[in-house]
Coordinates of C-alpha atoms in Angstrom, one line a residue:
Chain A
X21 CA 19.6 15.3 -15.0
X22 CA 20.4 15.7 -11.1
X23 CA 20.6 12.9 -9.1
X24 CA 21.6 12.5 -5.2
X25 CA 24.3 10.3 -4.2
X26 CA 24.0 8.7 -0.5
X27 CA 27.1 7.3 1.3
X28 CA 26.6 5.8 4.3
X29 CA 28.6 3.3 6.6
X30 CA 32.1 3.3 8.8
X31 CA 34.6 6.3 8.3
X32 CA 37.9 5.3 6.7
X33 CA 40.1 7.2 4.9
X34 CA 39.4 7.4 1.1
X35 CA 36.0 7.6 1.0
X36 CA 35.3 11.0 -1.1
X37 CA 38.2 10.2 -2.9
X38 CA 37.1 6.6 -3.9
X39 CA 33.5 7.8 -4.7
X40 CA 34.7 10.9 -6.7
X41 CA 37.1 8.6 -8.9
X42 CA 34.3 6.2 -9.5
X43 CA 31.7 9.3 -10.7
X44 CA 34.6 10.8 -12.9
X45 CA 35.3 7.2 -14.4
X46 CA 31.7 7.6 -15.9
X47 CA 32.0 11.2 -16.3
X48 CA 29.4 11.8 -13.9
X49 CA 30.0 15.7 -12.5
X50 CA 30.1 16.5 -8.7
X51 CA 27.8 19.5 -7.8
X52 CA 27.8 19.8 -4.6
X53 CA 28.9 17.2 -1.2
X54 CA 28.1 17.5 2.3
X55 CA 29.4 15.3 4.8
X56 CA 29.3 14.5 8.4
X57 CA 29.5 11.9 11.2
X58 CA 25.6 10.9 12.5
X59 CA 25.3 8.4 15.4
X60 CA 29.1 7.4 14.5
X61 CA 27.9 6.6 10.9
X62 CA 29.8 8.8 8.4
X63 CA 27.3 10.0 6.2
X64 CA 27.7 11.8 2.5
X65 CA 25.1 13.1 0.5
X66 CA 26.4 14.5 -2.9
X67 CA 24.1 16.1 -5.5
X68 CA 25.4 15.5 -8.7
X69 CA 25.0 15.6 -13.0
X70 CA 24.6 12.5 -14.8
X71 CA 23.4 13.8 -18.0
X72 CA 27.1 14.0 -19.5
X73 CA 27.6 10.6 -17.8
X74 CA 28.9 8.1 -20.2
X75 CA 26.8 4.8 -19.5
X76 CA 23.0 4.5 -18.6
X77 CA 21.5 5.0 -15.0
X78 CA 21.7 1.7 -13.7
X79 CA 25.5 1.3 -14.9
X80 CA 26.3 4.2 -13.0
X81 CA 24.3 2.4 -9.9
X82 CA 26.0 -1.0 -10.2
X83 CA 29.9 0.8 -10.5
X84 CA 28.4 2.8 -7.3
X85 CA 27.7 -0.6 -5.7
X86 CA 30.5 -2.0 -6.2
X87 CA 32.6 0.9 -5.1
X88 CA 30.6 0.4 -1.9
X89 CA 31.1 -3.2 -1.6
X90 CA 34.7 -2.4 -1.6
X91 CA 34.7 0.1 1.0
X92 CA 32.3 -1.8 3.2
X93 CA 29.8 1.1 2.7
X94 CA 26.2 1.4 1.6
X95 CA 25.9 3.9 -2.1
X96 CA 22.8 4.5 -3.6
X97 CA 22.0 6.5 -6.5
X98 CA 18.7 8.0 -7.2
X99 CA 16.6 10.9 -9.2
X100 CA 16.9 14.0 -7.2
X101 CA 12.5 14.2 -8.1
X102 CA 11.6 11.9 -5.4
X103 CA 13.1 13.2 -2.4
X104 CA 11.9 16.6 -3.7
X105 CA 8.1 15.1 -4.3
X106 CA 8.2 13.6 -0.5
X107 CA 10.0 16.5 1.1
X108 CA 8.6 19.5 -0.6
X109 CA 4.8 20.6 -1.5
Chain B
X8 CA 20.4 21.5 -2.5
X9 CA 18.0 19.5 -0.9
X10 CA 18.9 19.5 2.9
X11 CA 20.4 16.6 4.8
X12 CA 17.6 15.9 6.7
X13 CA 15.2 15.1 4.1
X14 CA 17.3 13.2 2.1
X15 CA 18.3 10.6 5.1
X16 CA 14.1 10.7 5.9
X17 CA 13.3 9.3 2.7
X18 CA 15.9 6.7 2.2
X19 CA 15.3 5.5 5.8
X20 CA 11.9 5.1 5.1
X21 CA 12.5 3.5 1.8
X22 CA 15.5 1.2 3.3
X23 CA 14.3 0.4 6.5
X24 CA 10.4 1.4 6.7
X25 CA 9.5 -0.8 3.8
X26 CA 8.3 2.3 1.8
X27 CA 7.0 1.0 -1.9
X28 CA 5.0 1.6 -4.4
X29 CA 2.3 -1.7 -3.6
X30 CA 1.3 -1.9 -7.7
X31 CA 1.5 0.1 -10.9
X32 CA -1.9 -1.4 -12.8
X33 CA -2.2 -0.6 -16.5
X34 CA -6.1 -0.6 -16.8
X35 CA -6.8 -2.1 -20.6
X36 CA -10.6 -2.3 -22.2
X37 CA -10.9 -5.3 -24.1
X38 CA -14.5 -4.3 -25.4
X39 CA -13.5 -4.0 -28.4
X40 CA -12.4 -8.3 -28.4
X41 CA -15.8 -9.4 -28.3
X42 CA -16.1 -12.1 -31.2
X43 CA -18.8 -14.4 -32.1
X44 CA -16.1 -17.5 -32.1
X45 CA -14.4 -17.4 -28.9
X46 CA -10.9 -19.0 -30.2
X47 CA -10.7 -15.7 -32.5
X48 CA -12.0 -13.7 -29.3
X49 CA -9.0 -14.9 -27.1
X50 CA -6.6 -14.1 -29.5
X51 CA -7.6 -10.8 -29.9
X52 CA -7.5 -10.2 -26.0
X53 CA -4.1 -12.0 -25.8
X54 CA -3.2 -9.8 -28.7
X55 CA -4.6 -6.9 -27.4
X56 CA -2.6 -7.2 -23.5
X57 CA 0.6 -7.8 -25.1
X58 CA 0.6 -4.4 -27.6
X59 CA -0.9 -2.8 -24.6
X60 CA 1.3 -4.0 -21.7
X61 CA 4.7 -5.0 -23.3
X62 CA 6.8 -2.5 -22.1
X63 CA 5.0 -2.6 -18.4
X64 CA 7.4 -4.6 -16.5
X65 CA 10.5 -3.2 -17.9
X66 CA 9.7 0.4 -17.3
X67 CA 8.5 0.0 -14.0
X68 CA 11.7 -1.2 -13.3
X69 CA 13.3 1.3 -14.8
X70 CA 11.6 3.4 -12.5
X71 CA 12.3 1.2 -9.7
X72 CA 16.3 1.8 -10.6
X73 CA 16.4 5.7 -11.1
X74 CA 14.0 6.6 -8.2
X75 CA 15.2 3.7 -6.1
X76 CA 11.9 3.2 -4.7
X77 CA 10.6 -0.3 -5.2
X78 CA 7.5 -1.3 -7.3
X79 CA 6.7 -4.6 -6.1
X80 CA 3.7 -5.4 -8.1
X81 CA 3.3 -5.0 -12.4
X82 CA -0.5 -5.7 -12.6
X83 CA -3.2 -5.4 -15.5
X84 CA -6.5 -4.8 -14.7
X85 CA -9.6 -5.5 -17.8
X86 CA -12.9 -4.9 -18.8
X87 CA -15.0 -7.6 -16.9
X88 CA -14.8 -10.9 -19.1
X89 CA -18.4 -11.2 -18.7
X90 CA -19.0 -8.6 -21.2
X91 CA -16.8 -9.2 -23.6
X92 CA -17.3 -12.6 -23.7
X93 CA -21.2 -12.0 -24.0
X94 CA -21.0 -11.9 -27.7
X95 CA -19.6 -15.4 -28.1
X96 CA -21.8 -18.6 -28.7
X97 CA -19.6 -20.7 -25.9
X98 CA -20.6 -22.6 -22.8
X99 CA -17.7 -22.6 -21.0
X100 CA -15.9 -19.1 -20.7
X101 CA -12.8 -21.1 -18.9
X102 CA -10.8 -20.3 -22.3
X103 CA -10.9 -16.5 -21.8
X104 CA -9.5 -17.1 -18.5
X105 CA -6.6 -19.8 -19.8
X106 CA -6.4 -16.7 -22.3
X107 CA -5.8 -14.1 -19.6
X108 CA -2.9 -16.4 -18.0
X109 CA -0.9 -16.6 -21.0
X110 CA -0.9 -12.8 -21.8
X111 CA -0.2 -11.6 -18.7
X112 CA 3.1 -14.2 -18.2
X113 CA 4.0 -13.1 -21.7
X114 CA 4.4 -9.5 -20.2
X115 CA 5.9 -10.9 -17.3
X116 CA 3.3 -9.2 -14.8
X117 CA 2.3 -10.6 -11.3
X118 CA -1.3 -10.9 -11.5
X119 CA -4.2 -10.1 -14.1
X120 CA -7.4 -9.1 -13.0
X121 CA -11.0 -8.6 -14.4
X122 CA -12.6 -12.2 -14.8
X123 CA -15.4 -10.3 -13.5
X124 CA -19.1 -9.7 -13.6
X125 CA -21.1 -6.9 -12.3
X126 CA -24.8 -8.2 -11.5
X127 CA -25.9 -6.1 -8.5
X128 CA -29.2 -5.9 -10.1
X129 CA -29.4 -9.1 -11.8
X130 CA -27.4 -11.7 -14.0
X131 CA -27.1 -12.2 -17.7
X132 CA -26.9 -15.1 -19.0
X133 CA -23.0 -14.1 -19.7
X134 CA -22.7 -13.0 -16.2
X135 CA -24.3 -16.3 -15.0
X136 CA -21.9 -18.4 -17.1
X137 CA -18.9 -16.4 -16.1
X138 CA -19.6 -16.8 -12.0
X139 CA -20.1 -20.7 -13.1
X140 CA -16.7 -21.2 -14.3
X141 CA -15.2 -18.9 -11.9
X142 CA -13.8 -22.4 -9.9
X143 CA -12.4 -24.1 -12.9
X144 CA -11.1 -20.9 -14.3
X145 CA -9.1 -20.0 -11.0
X146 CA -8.0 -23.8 -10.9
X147 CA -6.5 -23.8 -14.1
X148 CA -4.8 -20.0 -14.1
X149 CA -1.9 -18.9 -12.1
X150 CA -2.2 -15.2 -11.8
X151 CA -6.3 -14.5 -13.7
X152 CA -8.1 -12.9 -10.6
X153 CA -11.7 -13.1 -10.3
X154 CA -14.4 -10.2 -8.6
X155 CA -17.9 -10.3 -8.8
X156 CA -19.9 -7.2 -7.6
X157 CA -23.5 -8.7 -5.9
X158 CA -24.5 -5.2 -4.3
X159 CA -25.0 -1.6 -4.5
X160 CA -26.2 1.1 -2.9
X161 CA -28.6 2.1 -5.7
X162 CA -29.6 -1.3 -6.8
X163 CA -29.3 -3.1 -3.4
X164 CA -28.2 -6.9 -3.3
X165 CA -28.7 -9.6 -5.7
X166 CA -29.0 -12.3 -3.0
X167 CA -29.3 -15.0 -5.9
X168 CA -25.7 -14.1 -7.0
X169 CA -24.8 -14.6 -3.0
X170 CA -26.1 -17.4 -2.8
X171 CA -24.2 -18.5 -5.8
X172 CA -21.1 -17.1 -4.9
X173 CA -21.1 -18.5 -1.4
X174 CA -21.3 -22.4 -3.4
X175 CA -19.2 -20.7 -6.3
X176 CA -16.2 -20.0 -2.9
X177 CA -16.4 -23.2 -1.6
X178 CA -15.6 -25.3 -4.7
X179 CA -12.9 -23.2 -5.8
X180 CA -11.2 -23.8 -2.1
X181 CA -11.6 -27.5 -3.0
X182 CA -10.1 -27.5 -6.6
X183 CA -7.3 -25.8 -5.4
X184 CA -7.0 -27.9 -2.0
X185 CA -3.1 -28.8 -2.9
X186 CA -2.5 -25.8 -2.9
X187 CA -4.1 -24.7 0.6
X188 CA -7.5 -23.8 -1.4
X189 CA -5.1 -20.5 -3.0
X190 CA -8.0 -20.5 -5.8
X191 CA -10.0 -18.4 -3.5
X192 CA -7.7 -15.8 -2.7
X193 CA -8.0 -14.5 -6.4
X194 CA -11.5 -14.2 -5.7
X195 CA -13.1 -11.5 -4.5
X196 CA -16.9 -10.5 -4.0
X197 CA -17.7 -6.6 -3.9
X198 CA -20.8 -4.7 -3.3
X199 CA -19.9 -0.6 -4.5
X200 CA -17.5 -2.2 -6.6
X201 CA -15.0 0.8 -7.9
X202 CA -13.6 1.0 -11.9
X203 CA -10.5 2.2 -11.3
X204 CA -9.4 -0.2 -8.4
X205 CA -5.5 -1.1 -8.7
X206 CA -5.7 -3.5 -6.3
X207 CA -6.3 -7.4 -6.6
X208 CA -8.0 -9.9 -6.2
X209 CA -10.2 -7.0 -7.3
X210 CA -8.7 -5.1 -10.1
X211 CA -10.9 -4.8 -13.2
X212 CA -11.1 -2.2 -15.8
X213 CA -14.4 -0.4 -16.1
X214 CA -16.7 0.4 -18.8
X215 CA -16.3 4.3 -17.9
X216 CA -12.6 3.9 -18.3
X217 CA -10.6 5.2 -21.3
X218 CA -8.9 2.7 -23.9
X219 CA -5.8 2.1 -21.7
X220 CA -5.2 3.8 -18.1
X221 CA -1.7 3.6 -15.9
X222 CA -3.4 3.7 -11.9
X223 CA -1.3 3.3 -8.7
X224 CA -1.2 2.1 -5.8
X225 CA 0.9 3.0 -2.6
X226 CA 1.7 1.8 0.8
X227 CA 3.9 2.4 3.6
X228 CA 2.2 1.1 6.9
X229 CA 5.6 1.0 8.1
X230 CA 6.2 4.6 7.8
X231 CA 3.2 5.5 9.5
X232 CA 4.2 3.4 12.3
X233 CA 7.3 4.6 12.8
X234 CA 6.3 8.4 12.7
X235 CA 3.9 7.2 15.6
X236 CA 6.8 6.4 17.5
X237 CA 6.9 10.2 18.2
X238 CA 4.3 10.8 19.5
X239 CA 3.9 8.4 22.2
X240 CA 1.6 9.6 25.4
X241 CA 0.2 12.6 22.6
X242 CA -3.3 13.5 22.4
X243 CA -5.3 11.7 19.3
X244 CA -5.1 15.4 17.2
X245 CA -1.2 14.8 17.1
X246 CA -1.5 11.5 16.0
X247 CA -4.0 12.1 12.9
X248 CA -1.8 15.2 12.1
X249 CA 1.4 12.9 11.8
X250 CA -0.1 10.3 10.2
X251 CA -1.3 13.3 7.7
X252 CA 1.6 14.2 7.6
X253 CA 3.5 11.0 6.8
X254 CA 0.4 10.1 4.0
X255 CA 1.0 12.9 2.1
X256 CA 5.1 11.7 1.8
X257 CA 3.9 8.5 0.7
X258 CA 1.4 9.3 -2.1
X259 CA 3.7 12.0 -3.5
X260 CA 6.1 9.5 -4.3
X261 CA 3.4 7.6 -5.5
X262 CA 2.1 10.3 -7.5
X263 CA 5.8 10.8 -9.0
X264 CA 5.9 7.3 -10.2
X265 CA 2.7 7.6 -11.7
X266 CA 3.1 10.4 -13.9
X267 CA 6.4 8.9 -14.8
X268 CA 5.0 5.8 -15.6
X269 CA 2.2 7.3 -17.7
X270 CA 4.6 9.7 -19.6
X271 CA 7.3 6.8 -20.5
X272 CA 4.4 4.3 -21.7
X273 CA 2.7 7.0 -23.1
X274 CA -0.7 5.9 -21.5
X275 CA -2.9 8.5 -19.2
X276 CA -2.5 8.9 -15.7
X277 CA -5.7 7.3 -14.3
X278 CA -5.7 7.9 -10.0
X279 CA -3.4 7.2 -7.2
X280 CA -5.2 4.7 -4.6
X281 CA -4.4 5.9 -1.1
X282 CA -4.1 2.9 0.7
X283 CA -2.2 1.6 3.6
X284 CA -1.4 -2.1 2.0
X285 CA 0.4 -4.0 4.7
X286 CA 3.0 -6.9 4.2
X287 CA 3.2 -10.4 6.2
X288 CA 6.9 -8.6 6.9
X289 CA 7.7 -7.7 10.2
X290 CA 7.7 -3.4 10.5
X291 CA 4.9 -3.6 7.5
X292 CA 1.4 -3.9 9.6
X293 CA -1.7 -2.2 10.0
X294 CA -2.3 -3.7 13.4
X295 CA 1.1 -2.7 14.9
X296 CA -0.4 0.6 14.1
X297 CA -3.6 0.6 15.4
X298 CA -1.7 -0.9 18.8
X299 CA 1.1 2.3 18.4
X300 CA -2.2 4.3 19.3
X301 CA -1.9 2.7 22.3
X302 CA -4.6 -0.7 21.9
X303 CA -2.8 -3.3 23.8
X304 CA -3.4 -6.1 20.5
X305 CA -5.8 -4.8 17.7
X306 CA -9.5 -6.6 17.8
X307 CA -9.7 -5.6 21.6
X308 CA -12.3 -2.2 22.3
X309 CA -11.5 1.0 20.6
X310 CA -10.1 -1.2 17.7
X311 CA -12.8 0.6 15.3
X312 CA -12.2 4.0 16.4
X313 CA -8.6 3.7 15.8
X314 CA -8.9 2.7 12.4
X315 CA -11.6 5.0 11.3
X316 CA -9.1 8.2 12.9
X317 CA -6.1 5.9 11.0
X318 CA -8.4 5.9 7.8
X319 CA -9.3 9.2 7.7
X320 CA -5.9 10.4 8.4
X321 CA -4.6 8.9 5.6
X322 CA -6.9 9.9 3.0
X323 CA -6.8 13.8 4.1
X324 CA -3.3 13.8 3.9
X325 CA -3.3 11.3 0.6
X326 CA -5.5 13.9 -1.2
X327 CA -3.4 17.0 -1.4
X328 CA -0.8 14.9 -2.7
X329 CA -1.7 14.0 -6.1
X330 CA -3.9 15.2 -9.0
X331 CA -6.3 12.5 -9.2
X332 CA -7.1 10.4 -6.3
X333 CA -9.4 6.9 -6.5
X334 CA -9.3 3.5 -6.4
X335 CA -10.4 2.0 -2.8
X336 CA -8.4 4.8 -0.9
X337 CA -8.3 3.5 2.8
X338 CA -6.2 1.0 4.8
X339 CA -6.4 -2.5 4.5
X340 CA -6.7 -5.2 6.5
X341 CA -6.4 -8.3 5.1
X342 CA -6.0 -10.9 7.7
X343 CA -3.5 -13.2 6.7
X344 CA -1.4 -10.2 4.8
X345 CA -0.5 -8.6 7.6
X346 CA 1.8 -9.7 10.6
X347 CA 0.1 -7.7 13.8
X348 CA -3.4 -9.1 12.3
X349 CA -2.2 -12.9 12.4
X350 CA -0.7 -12.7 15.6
X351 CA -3.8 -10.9 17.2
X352 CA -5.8 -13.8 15.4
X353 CA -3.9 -16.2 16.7
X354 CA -4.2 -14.4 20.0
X355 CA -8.2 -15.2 19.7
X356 CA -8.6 -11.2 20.0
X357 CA -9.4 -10.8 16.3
X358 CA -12.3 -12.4 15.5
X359 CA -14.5 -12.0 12.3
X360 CA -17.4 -10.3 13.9
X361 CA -14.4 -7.3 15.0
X362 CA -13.0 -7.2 11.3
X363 CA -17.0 -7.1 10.1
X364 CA -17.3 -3.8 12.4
X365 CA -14.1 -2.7 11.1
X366 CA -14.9 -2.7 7.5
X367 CA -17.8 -0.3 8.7
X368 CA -15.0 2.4 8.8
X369 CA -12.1 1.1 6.4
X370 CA -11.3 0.0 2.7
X371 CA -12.2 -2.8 1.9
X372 CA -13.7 -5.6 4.1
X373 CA -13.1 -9.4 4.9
X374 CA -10.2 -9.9 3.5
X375 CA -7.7 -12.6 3.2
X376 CA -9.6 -14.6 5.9
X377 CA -9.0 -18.5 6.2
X378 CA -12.3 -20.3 7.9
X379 CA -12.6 -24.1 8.7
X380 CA -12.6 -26.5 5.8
X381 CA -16.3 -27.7 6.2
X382 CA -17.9 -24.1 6.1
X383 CA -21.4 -24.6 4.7
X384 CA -21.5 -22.2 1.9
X385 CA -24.9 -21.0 3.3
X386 CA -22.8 -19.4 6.3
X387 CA -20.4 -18.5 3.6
X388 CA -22.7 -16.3 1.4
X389 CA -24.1 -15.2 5.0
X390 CA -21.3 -13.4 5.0
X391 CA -20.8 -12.2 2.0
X392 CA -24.3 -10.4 2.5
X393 CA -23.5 -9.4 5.6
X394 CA -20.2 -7.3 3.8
X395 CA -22.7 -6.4 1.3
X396 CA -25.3 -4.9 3.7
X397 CA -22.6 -2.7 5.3
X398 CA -21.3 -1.6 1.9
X399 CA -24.9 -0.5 0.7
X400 CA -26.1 1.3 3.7
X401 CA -23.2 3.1 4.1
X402 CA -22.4 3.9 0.5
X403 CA -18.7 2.5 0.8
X404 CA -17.0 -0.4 -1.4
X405 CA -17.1 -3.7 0.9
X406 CA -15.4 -6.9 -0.3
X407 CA -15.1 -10.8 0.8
X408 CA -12.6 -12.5 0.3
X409 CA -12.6 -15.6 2.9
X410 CA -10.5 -19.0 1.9
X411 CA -12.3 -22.2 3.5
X412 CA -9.3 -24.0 4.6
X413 CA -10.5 -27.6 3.2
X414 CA -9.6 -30.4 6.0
X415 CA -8.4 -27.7 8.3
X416 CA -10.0 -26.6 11.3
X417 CA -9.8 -23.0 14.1
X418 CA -6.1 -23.3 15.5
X419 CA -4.7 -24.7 12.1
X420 CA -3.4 -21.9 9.7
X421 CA -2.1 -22.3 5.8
X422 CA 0.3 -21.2 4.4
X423 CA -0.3 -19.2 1.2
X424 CA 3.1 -18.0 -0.2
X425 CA 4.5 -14.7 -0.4
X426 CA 2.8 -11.5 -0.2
X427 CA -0.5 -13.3 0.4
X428 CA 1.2 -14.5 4.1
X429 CA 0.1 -17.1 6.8
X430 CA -3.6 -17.3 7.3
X431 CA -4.7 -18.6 10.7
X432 CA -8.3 -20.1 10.4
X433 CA -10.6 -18.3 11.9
X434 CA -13.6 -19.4 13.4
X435 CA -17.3 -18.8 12.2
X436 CA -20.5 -19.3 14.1
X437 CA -21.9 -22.5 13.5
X438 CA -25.7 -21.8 13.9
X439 CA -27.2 -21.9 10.4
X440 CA -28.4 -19.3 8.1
X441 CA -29.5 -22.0 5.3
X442 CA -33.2 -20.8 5.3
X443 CA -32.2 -17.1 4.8
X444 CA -29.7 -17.6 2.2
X445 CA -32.2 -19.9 0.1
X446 CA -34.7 -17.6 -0.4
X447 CA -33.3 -16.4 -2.9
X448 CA -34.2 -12.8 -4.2
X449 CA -33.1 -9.0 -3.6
X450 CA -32.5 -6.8 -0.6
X451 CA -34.0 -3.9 -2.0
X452 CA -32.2 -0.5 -2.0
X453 CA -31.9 1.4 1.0
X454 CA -33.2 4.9 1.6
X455 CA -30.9 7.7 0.9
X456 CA -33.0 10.1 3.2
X457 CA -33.6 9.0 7.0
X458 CA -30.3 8.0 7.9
X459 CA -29.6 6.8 11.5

């Protein structure tokens, strides 16, 4: 199951790396990441595998919370279907 | 992959646009509860709900987690109470409602809807009883919604059940006075009422309806106003074509969440209402779109033809989007839901007579509406019929649901609570309409031929 990883907030250094520790923690695999700076907000979007992942979905959106809260950034997890249901016909 | 843009439009949307799912409604027949003894009837409807809607809540937020789109309303919808309580001996139907209450907290949804009656035509004794008990029943309930559907356009208007209803109004509003006369805002009256409606007050589940049915409803007037933002100074063709646009976002990701929902409870996927459902949250109002179109506060001229393009807009883009579109399908406007409304009625531009010509062209009708305290319930049923006449002639679903504001007078507002918002009462005209409403009787049918 694919899900999409947003990362949004101030840039500071240890960002991917603090993310990427977090997924692998939960053996959640990294397909694909894209980053860059919008309106001085760094901004990551990740696609990535959860259905190796070793705890539920909404464990795996809590750790990704708190990784955030301890960056100072804003994380969120979801199901790669809905942006693909709004954005594509 | 997905590209960058699209992902950032829908979580800003989502985040900051107030994009939700408005309600996920597992529809539930309880025809087959109908029991002589009505003790053994309400325990086979409570019965019944919980096996039925056990696993609501927690899967729609399970949704709600793995899609991160919110779901802010669990609702059940049932077979009108009328019918299913016909078959029992009892007076006083307030039981089925008490029973109602119970099973929907035991599933831990926000409201349960279907104390209803159908009697465009006429009244059954059942019916009659039901519309009787409707104050008690909405006293003594927390989240039991009430409809009753007086009109349609094949059977015309039961003015005997208006005339009822508009008494029927008025002493829920003062059995539920501590509580700013709330009673009445899980009441609604309908003429074209629809079956599949997952909205309340008027949610019920009708007799053409399969055993159990998962309908949803969207919303995202906040969306639709922002995308108007880019358009400013564009002629009205660009503006229905991005509110197309933005509609058919909205009820795809309503659509998703239905099928989900339907597949994980294992219950069919009924219809996706496309509806426009505002908030009392800033960012979330009908009326700060109708003023994006360029109307200086909604309820001045051009109000109407704003909302009819806004309306139409929304459904042609809505329908492409899912499988199965139904429900009320339209925008709302319920007065004291919506923050551009309140502030244009507190303005004294939106009066009722504006939001009666407004229903002519939108889902539903008067809706959420406070009026002064000492409201005659002549003037009350006045109009209801009024609604009525409008939804029969022009073969559209038309509702009241108006909240006499007991010792409170035009200028005051209440304060309802949550979702249901601030309602600033509203004034009506004071000239009488006793005689009319007495009569009694039926506004016959309208032709379907001749129409001008």
């Amino acid at each position: 199951m694919k899900a999409i990883v947003t990362v949004i907030g101030h840039d500071r250094v240890g960002i991917i790396a603090a993310v990427c520790n977090t997924l692998a923690g939960l053996n959640v695999n990294v397909l694909d990441i894209s980053q860059t700076i919008m309106q001085g907000n760094f901004t990551m979007i990740m696609a990535v595998d959860i259905s190796e992942a070793s705890v539920n979905f909404s464990e795996i959106k809590s750790a990704l919370a708190k990784t955030g809260e301890e960056l100072g950034l804003s994380i969120l997890i979801q199901r790669e279907e809905i942006f693909e249901a709004m954005q594509k016909i | 992959m997905l590209n960058r843009k699209d992902i950032l439009s829908t979580i800003k949307m989502i985040e900051q646009q107030h994009l939700d799912i408005r309600t996920v409604t597992m529809g539930i027949s309880l025809l087959s509860c109908s029991d002589e003894n009505i003790s053994r009837a309400c325990e086979k409807i409570y019965e019944k709900i919980c096996r039925a809607a056990g696993n609501l809540v927690k899967t729609c937020e399970d949704i709600e987690t793995e899609f991160g789109i919110p779901i802010v309303n669990k609702r059940i919808s049932v077979t009108p109470i009328a019918l299913v309580a016909a078959a029992s001996e009892a007076e006083n139907y307030v039981p089925f409602a008490l029973a109602l209450d119970k099973a929907g907290k035991a599933c831990g949804v926000n409201f349960i809807g279907g104390y209803s009656a159908l009697v465009q035509k006429g009244m059954t004794l059942s019916d009659e009883k039901l519309i009787r008990s409707i104050p008690e029943a909405l006293t003594c309930t927390d989240i039991v919604c009430s409809s009753v559907n007086v009109g349609s356009t094949r059977a015309g208007i039961n003015m005997d059940a208006v005339a009822l209803l508009g008494q029927v109004i008025c002493d829920t509003a003062k059995k539920t006075a501590q509580k700013n006369s709330i009673g009445c805002a899980k009441l609604v009256v309908f003429c074209n009422a629809v079956e599949d409606n997952p909205f309340m007050a008027g949610a019920f589940h009708g007799t053409g309806e399969a055993e159990k049915i998962i309908n949803v409803g969207v919303s995202g007037p906040g969306v639709v106003y922002n995308s108007l933002q880019s358009c400013k100074g564009e002629r009205l063709e660009v503006v229905a074509e991005t509110i197309k646009k933005t509609a058919f976002r909205i009820t795809r990701a309503g659509q998703l969440v239905a099928s989900e929902a339907s597949k994980r409870l294992e219950v069919p996927f009924g219809i996706v209402d496309l509806s426009l459902a505002p908030t009392p949250a800033i960012g979330d109002s009908v009326a700060r779109i109708l003023e994006a179109m360029g109307l200086e506060t909604c309820g001045t001229h051009g109000t109407t033809a704003a909302l009819a393009l806004l309306n139409d807009a929304v459904k042609k883009g809505g329908v492409m989007a899912s499988s199965s579109v139904g429900g009320l399908s339209g925008a709302f406007i319920p007065v004291s839901e919506d923050e551009g409304m309140i502030a244009a009625a507190n303005k004294g531009t939106l009066c009722i007579d504006k939001l009666e010509a407004m229903t002519c062209v939108c889902s539903v009708g008067l809706d959420m509406i406070a009026v002064p305290g000492d409201t005659p319930p002549e003037t009350i049923s006045a109009i209801i019929a009024d609604e009525a006449a409008i939804g029969m002639v022009n073969s559209k679903t038309t509702a009241v649901r108006v909240i006499p504001a007991i010792g409170k007078n035009t200028g005051d507002s209440i304060e309802l609570g949550g979702l249901l918002g601030n309602a600033p009462v509203m004034p009506v005209h004071n000239e009488s309409s006793k005689e009319f409403i007495n009569r009694g009787g039926h506004i016959p049918a309208p032709l379907q031929s001749l129409k001008n």
